[in-house]
């Protein structure tokens, strides 16, 4: 699958809107998107064409390695992310292979990152909605949050804030995830996987 290298990238942080969800494990995608927006020096604003907040900017060194990016946070709630993401993809003319979903992942340890292209949704409602709307051939950055302790239900676990122990390392892991997204966009999937898949 070849894609125009100069085509823009759409980086989607998955999460739920509203202050009551801000620190939840399920909102780690929003945290990474916020840091990337800070790095490009812009603030999120309401998208004209979609139920989302967006930032437009460029990442990478000046010259041919520089990439145009649209950072997005769907404001539709996690299980309806596909609609806003597809609307943004179409509006900005982004190839599906240049869409990156940044999301929480139960099946890998806290703070572990995994980059991949395509694949299943592993029960993640945000990915399920995106795949239904535009097919599976987009990139994912999976941010490990680990499994719930004891008998806690998955739904309760992902909608809880990170524990105080986890919060001590959260900024470091979010920073590393933002680095991984930048590496993917500038240097490609293989390079990013070898540097960040642990």
Coordinates of N, CA and C in Angstrom, one line a residue:
X1 N 0.9 -1.2 0.0 CA 0.0 0.0 0.0 C 0.9 1.2 0.0
X2 N 0.9 2.0 -1.1 CA 1.7 3.2 -1.1 C 0.8 4.4 -0.8
X3 N 1.4 5.3 -0.1 CA 0.7 6.6 0.3 C 1.6 7.7 -0.1
X4 N 1.0 8.8 -0.5 CA 1.7 10.0 -0.8 C 2.4 10.5 0.5
X5 N 3.7 10.6 0.4 CA 4.5 10.9 1.6 C 4.2 12.3 2.1
X6 N 3.7 13.2 1.2 CA 3.4 14.6 1.6 C 2.0 14.7 2.2
X7 N 1.2 13.7 2.1 CA -0.2 13.8 2.6 C -0.1 14.0 4.2
X8 N -1.1 14.8 4.7 CA -1.1 15.0 6.1 C -1.4 13.8 6.9
X9 N -1.1 13.9 8.2 CA -1.4 12.8 9.2 C -2.4 13.3 10.1
X10 N -3.3 12.4 10.5 CA -4.4 12.7 11.5 C -4.1 11.8 12.7
X11 N -3.7 12.5 13.8 CA -3.3 11.8 15.1 C -4.5 12.0 16.0
X12 N -5.2 10.8 16.3 CA -6.4 10.9 17.1 C -6.1 10.3 18.5
X13 N -6.3 11.2 19.5 CA -6.2 10.7 20.9 C -7.6 10.3 21.3
X14 N -7.8 9.0 21.7 CA -9.1 8.5 22.1 C -9.4 8.8 23.6
X15 N -10.6 9.2 23.9 CA -11.0 9.4 25.3 C -12.4 9.8 25.3
X16 N -12.8 10.3 26.5 CA -14.2 10.8 26.7 C -14.1 12.2 27.1
X17 N -15.0 13.1 26.5 CA -15.0 14.5 26.9 C -15.5 14.8 28.3
X18 N -15.1 15.9 28.8 CA -15.7 16.3 30.1 C -14.7 16.1 31.3
X19 N -14.7 17.1 32.2 CA -13.7 17.1 33.3 C -13.7 15.8 34.2
X20 N -14.9 15.2 34.3 CA -15.0 14.0 35.2 C -14.2 12.8 34.6
X21 N -13.9 12.8 33.3 CA -13.2 11.7 32.7 C -11.7 12.1 32.5
X22 N -11.3 13.3 32.8 CA -10.0 13.8 32.3 C -8.8 12.9 32.8
X23 N -8.8 12.4 34.0 CA -7.7 11.6 34.6 C -7.8 10.1 34.4
X24 N -8.9 9.7 33.7 CA -9.2 8.3 33.6 C -8.1 7.5 32.8
X25 N -8.0 6.3 33.1 CA -7.1 5.4 32.2 C -7.5 5.4 30.8
X26 N -8.9 5.4 30.6 CA -9.4 5.4 29.2 C -9.1 6.7 28.4
X27 N -8.6 7.7 29.1 CA -8.4 9.0 28.5 C -6.9 9.3 28.2
X28 N -6.1 8.2 28.3 CA -4.6 8.4 28.0 C -4.4 9.0 26.6
X29 N -5.2 8.6 25.7 CA -5.1 9.1 24.3 C -5.2 10.6 24.3
X30 N -6.2 11.2 25.0 CA -6.3 12.6 25.1 C -5.0 13.3 25.7
X31 N -4.5 12.6 26.7 CA -3.3 13.1 27.4 C -2.1 13.2 26.4
X32 N -1.9 12.2 25.6 CA -0.9 12.2 24.6 C -1.1 13.3 23.5
X33 N -2.4 13.4 23.1 CA -2.8 14.5 22.1 C -2.5 15.9 22.7
X34 N -2.8 16.1 24.0 CA -2.6 17.4 24.6 C -1.1 17.7 24.6
X35 N -0.3 16.7 24.9 CA 1.2 17.0 24.9 C 1.7 17.3 23.5
X36 N 1.2 16.6 22.5 CA 1.6 16.9 21.1 C 1.2 18.3 20.7
X37 N 0.0 18.7 21.1 CA -0.4 20.0 20.8 C 0.5 21.1 21.5
X38 N 0.9 20.8 22.7 CA 1.8 21.7 23.4 C 3.1 21.8 22.6
X39 N 3.6 20.7 22.1 CA 4.8 20.6 21.4 C 4.8 21.4 20.1
X40 N 3.6 21.4 19.4 CA 3.5 22.2 18.2 C 3.1 23.6 18.5
X41 N 2.9 23.9 19.7 CA 2.7 25.3 20.2 C 1.3 25.8 19.8
X42 N 0.3 25.0 19.9 CA -1.1 25.4 19.5 C -2.1 24.8 20.5
X43 N -3.3 25.5 20.6 CA -4.3 25.0 21.5 C -5.4 24.4 20.7
X44 N -6.1 23.4 21.3 CA -7.2 22.7 20.6 C -8.4 23.7 20.5
X45 N -9.0 23.6 19.3 CA -10.2 24.4 19.1 C -11.3 23.5 18.5
X46 N -12.5 23.9 18.5 CA -13.6 23.1 18.0 C -13.5 23.0 16.5
X47 N -13.6 21.8 16.0 CA -13.5 21.5 14.5 C -14.8 22.1 13.9
X48 N -14.6 22.6 12.7 CA -15.8 23.1 11.9 C -16.7 22.0 11.4
X49 N -16.0 20.9 11.0 CA -16.7 19.8 10.2 C -17.0 18.6 11.0
X50 N -16.6 18.5 12.3 CA -16.8 17.3 13.0 C -16.9 17.5 14.5
X51 N -17.5 16.6 15.2 CA -17.7 16.7 16.6 C -16.3 16.3 17.3
X52 N -15.4 17.3 17.3 CA -14.1 17.0 17.7 C -13.4 18.3 18.0
X53 N -12.3 18.3 18.8 CA -11.4 19.4 18.9 C -10.1 19.1 18.1
X54 N -9.6 20.1 17.4 CA -8.4 19.9 16.6 C -7.4 20.9 16.8
X55 N -6.2 20.5 16.4 CA -5.0 21.4 16.3 C -4.3 21.1 15.0
X56 N -4.0 22.1 14.2 CA -3.2 21.8 13.0 C -1.8 22.4 13.2
X57 N -0.8 21.6 12.7 CA 0.6 22.0 12.9 C 1.5 21.2 12.1
X58 N 2.8 21.3 12.4 CA 3.8 20.6 11.7 C 4.8 20.0 12.8
X59 N 5.3 18.8 12.5 CA 6.3 18.2 13.4 C 7.4 17.7 12.5
X60 N 8.6 17.6 13.2 CA 9.8 17.2 12.5 C 10.7 18.4 12.2
X61 N 11.9 18.1 11.8 CA 12.9 19.2 11.5 C 12.4 19.9 10.2
X62 N 12.9 21.2 10.1 CA 12.6 21.9 8.9 C 13.1 21.2 7.7
X63 N 12.4 21.3 6.6 CA 12.9 20.6 5.3 C 12.0 19.4 5.0
X64 N 12.5 18.5 4.2 CA 11.7 17.4 3.7 C 11.2 16.4 4.8
X65 N 11.8 16.4 6.0 CA 11.4 15.5 7.0 C 10.2 16.1 7.8
X66 N 9.8 17.3 7.5 CA 8.7 18.0 8.2 C 7.4 17.4 7.7
X67 N 6.5 17.2 8.6 CA 5.2 16.6 8.3 C 4.0 17.5 8.8
X68 N 3.0 17.6 8.0 CA 1.8 18.3 8.4 C 0.9 17.3 9.2
X69 N 0.5 17.8 10.4 CA -0.4 16.9 11.2 C -1.6 17.6 11.7
X70 N -2.7 16.9 11.8 CA -3.9 17.3 12.5 C -4.0 16.5 13.7
X71 N -4.0 17.1 14.9 CA -4.2 16.4 16.1 C -5.7 16.5 16.4
X72 N -6.3 15.4 16.9 CA -7.8 15.5 17.2 C -8.1 14.7 18.4
X73 N -9.2 15.3 19.1 CA -9.8 14.6 20.2 C -11.3 14.6 19.9
X74 N -11.8 13.4 19.6 CA -13.3 13.3 19.3 C -14.0 13.7 20.6
X75 N -15.1 14.4 20.4 CA -15.9 14.9 21.6 C -17.3 14.1 21.6
X76 N -17.2 12.9 21.1 CA -18.5 12.1 20.9 C -18.7 11.0 21.9
X77 N -17.8 10.9 22.8 CA -17.6 9.7 23.7 C -17.0 8.6 22.9
X78 N -16.2 7.8 23.7 CA -15.4 6.8 23.1 C -16.0 5.9 22.1
X79 N -17.2 5.3 22.4 CA -17.8 4.3 21.6 C -18.4 4.9 20.3
X80 N -18.3 6.2 20.1 CA -18.8 6.8 18.9 C -17.7 7.6 18.1
X81 N -16.5 7.2 18.4 CA -15.3 7.9 17.9 C -15.2 7.9 16.3
X82 N -15.7 6.8 15.7 CA -15.6 6.6 14.3 C -16.2 7.7 13.5
X83 N -17.3 8.3 13.9 CA -18.0 9.3 13.1 C -17.1 10.6 13.0
X84 N -16.7 11.2 14.1 CA -15.8 12.4 14.0 C -14.5 12.1 13.3
X85 N -13.9 10.9 13.6 CA -12.6 10.6 12.9 C -12.7 10.5 11.4
X86 N -13.8 9.9 10.9 CA -14.0 9.7 9.5 C -14.3 11.1 8.9
X87 N -15.1 11.9 9.6 CA -15.3 13.3 9.0 C -14.1 14.1 8.9
X88 N -13.2 14.0 9.9 CA -11.9 14.7 9.8 C -11.0 14.2 8.7
X89 N -10.9 12.9 8.7 CA -10.1 12.2 7.6 C -10.6 12.7 6.2
X90 N -11.9 12.8 6.0 CA -12.4 13.2 4.7 C -12.1 14.7 4.4
X91 N -12.4 15.5 5.5 CA -12.3 16.9 5.3 C -10.8 17.3 5.0
X92 N -9.9 16.7 5.7 CA -8.4 17.1 5.6 C -7.8 16.2 4.5
X93 N -8.5 15.3 3.8 CA -8.0 14.5 2.8 C -6.8 13.7 3.2
X94 N -7.0 13.0 4.4 CA -5.9 12.2 5.0 C -6.1 10.7 4.5
X95 N -5.1 10.1 3.9 CA -5.2 8.6 3.6 C -5.4 7.9 4.9
X96 N -6.2 6.8 4.9 CA -6.5 6.0 6.1 C -5.2 5.5 6.7
X97 N -4.2 5.2 5.9 CA -2.9 4.7 6.4 C -2.1 5.8 7.2
X98 N -2.6 7.1 7.1 CA -2.0 8.2 7.8 C -2.8 8.6 9.0
X99 N -3.8 7.7 9.4 CA -4.5 8.0 10.6 C -3.9 7.2 11.7
X100 N -3.6 7.8 12.9 CA -3.0 7.1 14.0 C -4.0 7.3 15.2
X101 N -4.4 6.1 15.8 CA -5.3 6.1 17.0 C -4.4 5.9 18.2
X102 N -4.4 6.8 19.1 CA -3.6 6.6 20.4 C -4.6 6.2 21.5
X103 N -4.5 5.0 22.1 CA -5.5 4.5 23.0 C -4.9 3.7 24.1
X104 N -5.7 3.5 25.1 CA -5.4 2.6 26.2 C -5.5 1.2 25.8
X105 N -4.7 0.3 26.4 CA -4.7 -1.1 26.1 C -4.5 -2.0 27.3
X106 N -5.6 -2.8 27.6 CA -5.6 -3.6 28.8 C -4.6 -4.7 28.8
X107 N -4.3 -5.3 27.6 CA -3.5 -6.5 27.6 C -2.0 -6.4 27.6
X108 N -1.6 -5.2 27.8 CA -0.1 -5.0 28.0 C 0.1 -4.2 29.3
X109 N 1.3 -4.4 29.9 CA 1.6 -3.8 31.2 C 1.6 -2.3 31.1
X110 N 1.3 -1.7 32.3 CA 1.3 -0.2 32.4 C 2.5 0.4 31.8
X111 N 2.3 1.4 30.9 CA 3.4 2.2 30.4 C 4.1 1.6 29.2
X112 N 3.8 0.3 28.9 CA 4.4 -0.3 27.7 C 3.7 0.2 26.4
X113 N 4.5 0.4 25.4 CA 3.9 1.0 24.1 C 4.0 -0.1 23.0
X114 N 3.0 -0.1 22.2 CA 3.1 -1.0 21.0 C 2.5 -0.2 19.8
X115 N 3.3 -0.1 18.8 CA 2.8 0.5 17.5 C 2.5 -0.6 16.5
X116 N 1.4 -0.4 15.8 CA 1.1 -1.3 14.7 C 0.2 -0.7 13.7
X117 N 0.1 -1.4 12.5 CA -0.8 -0.9 11.4 C -1.8 -2.0 11.3
X118 N -3.1 -1.6 11.3 CA -4.2 -2.6 11.1 C -4.4 -3.5 12.3
X119 N -5.2 -4.5 12.2 CA -5.5 -5.5 13.2 C -6.9 -5.4 13.8
X120 N -7.1 -6.1 14.9 CA -8.4 -6.2 15.5 C -8.6 -5.0 16.5
X121 N -9.8 -5.0 17.1 CA -10.0 -3.9 18.1 C -9.8 -4.4 19.5
X122 N -9.7 -5.7 19.8 CA -9.4 -6.3 21.1 C -10.5 -5.8 22.1
X123 N -11.7 -5.6 21.7 CA -12.8 -5.2 22.6 C -12.8 -3.7 22.9
X124 N -11.9 -3.0 22.3 CA -11.8 -1.5 22.6 C -12.9 -0.8 21.8
X125 N -13.8 -0.1 22.5 CA -15.0 0.5 21.9 C -14.6 1.6 20.9
X126 N -13.5 2.4 21.2 CA -13.1 3.4 20.3 C -12.6 2.9 19.0
X127 N -11.8 1.8 19.1 CA -11.2 1.2 17.9 C -12.4 0.5 17.1
X128 N -13.3 -0.1 17.8 CA -14.4 -0.8 17.2 C -15.2 0.2 16.3
X129 N -15.5 1.4 16.9 CA -16.2 2.4 16.2 C -15.4 2.9 15.0
X130 N -14.1 3.1 15.1 CA -13.3 3.6 14.0 C -13.2 2.6 12.9
X131 N -13.0 1.3 13.3 CA -12.9 0.3 12.3 C -14.2 0.1 11.5
X132 N -15.3 0.2 12.2 CA -16.6 0.1 11.6 C -16.8 1.2 10.6
X133 N -16.3 2.4 10.9 CA -16.5 3.6 10.0 C -15.5 3.6 8.9
X134 N -14.3 3.1 9.0 CA -13.4 3.3 7.9 C -12.5 2.1 7.6
X135 N -12.8 0.9 8.2 CA -11.9 -0.2 8.0 C -10.7 -0.2 8.9
X136 N -10.0 -1.3 9.0 CA -8.9 -1.5 10.0 C -7.5 -1.0 9.6
X137 N -7.4 -0.5 8.4 CA -6.0 -0.2 8.0 C -5.5 1.2 8.4
X138 N -5.6 1.5 9.7 CA -5.0 2.7 10.2 C -4.0 2.3 11.3
X139 N -3.1 3.2 11.7 CA -2.1 2.9 12.7 C -2.7 3.0 14.1
X140 N -2.1 2.2 15.0 CA -2.5 2.3 16.4 C -1.2 2.5 17.3
X141 N -1.3 3.3 18.3 CA -0.3 3.3 19.3 C -1.1 2.9 20.6
X142 N -0.7 1.7 21.0 CA -1.4 1.1 22.2 C -0.6 1.4 23.4
X143 N -1.2 2.0 24.4 CA -0.6 2.5 25.6 C -1.1 1.6 26.7
X144 N -0.1 0.7 27.2 CA -0.5 -0.3 28.2 C -1.0 0.3 29.5
X145 N -2.2 -0.2 30.0 CA -2.7 0.2 31.3 C -2.8 -1.0 32.2
X146 N -2.5 -2.2 31.7 CA -2.6 -3.4 32.5 C -4.0 -3.8 32.8
X147 N -4.2 -5.0 33.5 CA -5.5 -5.5 33.8 C -6.0 -5.0 35.1
X148 N -7.4 -5.0 35.3 CA -7.9 -4.6 36.6 C -7.5 -5.6 37.7
X149 N -7.3 -5.1 38.9 CA -6.9 -5.9 40.0 C -8.2 -6.7 40.5
X150 N -7.9 -7.9 41.0 CA -8.9 -8.7 41.7 C -10.1 -8.9 40.7
X151 N -11.3 -8.7 41.3 CA -12.5 -8.9 40.5 C -13.1 -7.6 39.9
X152 N -12.3 -6.6 39.9 CA -12.9 -5.3 39.4 C -13.3 -5.5 37.9
X153 N -14.4 -5.0 37.5 CA -14.9 -5.0 36.1 C -14.0 -4.1 35.3
X154 N -13.8 -4.6 34.0 CA -13.0 -3.8 33.1 C -13.5 -2.4 32.9
X155 N -14.9 -2.3 32.8 CA -15.5 -0.9 32.6 C -15.2 0.0 33.7
X156 N -15.2 -0.5 35.0 CA -14.9 0.3 36.1 C -13.4 0.7 36.1
X157 N -12.6 -0.2 35.8 CA -11.1 0.0 35.8 C -10.7 1.1 34.8
X158 N -11.2 1.0 33.6 CA -10.8 2.0 32.6 C -11.3 3.4 32.9
X159 N -12.5 3.5 33.6 CA -13.1 4.8 33.9 C -12.7 5.3 35.3
X160 N -11.6 4.7 35.8 CA -11.0 5.2 37.1 C -9.7 6.0 36.7
X161 N -9.4 6.9 37.6 CA -8.1 7.6 37.4 C -6.9 6.7 37.6
X162 N -5.8 7.1 37.0 CA -4.6 6.3 37.3 C -4.3 6.4 38.8
X163 N -3.8 5.3 39.4 CA -3.5 5.2 40.8 C -2.3 6.2 41.2
X164 N -2.2 6.5 42.4 CA -1.1 7.5 42.8 C 0.3 6.9 42.4
X165 N 0.4 5.6 42.5 CA 1.7 5.0 42.1 C 1.9 5.2 40.6
X166 N 0.9 4.9 39.9 CA 1.0 5.1 38.4 C 1.2 6.5 38.0
X167 N 0.6 7.4 38.7 CA 0.8 8.9 38.3 C 2.2 9.4 38.5
X168 N 3.0 8.7 39.3 CA 4.4 9.1 39.5 C 5.1 9.0 38.2
X169 N 4.8 8.0 37.4 CA 5.5 7.7 36.1 C 4.7 8.2 34.9
X170 N 3.4 8.6 35.1 CA 2.5 8.9 34.0 C 3.1 9.9 33.0
X171 N 3.6 11.0 33.5 CA 4.2 12.1 32.6 C 5.3 11.5 31.7
X172 N 6.1 10.7 32.3 CA 7.2 10.1 31.5 C 6.7 9.2 30.4
X173 N 5.7 8.4 30.7 CA 5.1 7.5 29.7 C 4.4 8.2 28.6
X174 N 3.6 9.3 29.0 CA 2.9 10.1 28.0 C 3.9 10.8 27.1
X175 N 5.0 11.3 27.7 CA 6.1 11.9 26.9 C 6.7 10.9 25.9
X176 N 6.9 9.7 26.4 CA 7.5 8.7 25.5 C 6.5 8.3 24.4
X177 N 5.2 8.3 24.7 CA 4.2 8.0 23.7 C 4.1 9.1 22.6
X178 N 4.2 10.3 23.1 CA 4.3 11.4 22.1 C 5.5 11.3 21.2
X179 N 6.7 11.0 21.8 CA 7.9 10.7 21.0 C 7.6 9.6 20.0
X180 N 6.9 8.6 20.4 CA 6.7 7.4 19.5 C 5.8 7.9 18.3
X181 N 4.8 8.7 18.6 CA 4.0 9.2 17.5 C 4.8 10.0 16.5
X182 N 5.6 10.9 17.0 CA 6.5 11.7 16.2 C 7.4 10.9 15.3
X183 N 8.0 9.9 15.9 CA 8.9 9.0 15.2 C 8.2 8.2 14.1
X184 N 7.0 7.8 14.4 CA 6.2 7.1 13.4 C 5.9 8.0 12.2
X185 N 5.5 9.2 12.4 CA 5.1 10.1 11.4 C 6.4 10.6 10.5
X186 N 7.5 10.8 11.2 CA 8.7 11.3 10.5 C 9.5 10.2 9.9
X187 N 9.7 9.1 10.7 CA 10.6 8.1 10.2 C 10.0 6.8 9.8
X188 N 8.7 6.6 10.0 CA 8.0 5.4 9.5 C 7.8 4.4 10.6
X189 N 6.9 3.4 10.3 CA 6.5 2.4 11.3 C 7.7 1.5 11.8
X190 N 8.5 1.0 10.9 CA 9.5 0.0 11.3 C 10.5 0.7 12.3
X191 N 10.9 1.9 11.9 CA 11.8 2.6 12.8 C 11.2 2.9 14.2
X192 N 9.9 3.3 14.2 CA 9.3 3.6 15.4 C 9.0 2.3 16.3
X193 N 8.7 1.2 15.6 CA 8.5 0.0 16.3 C 9.8 -0.5 17.0
X194 N 10.9 -0.4 16.2 CA 12.2 -0.8 16.8 C 12.6 0.1 18.0
X195 N 12.3 1.3 17.9 CA 12.7 2.3 19.0 C 11.7 2.2 20.2
X196 N 10.5 1.9 20.0 CA 9.5 2.1 21.1 C 8.7 0.9 21.5
X197 N 8.6 -0.1 20.6 CA 7.9 -1.3 21.1 C 8.8 -2.1 22.1
X198 N 8.3 -2.2 23.3 CA 9.1 -2.8 24.3 C 8.6 -4.1 24.8

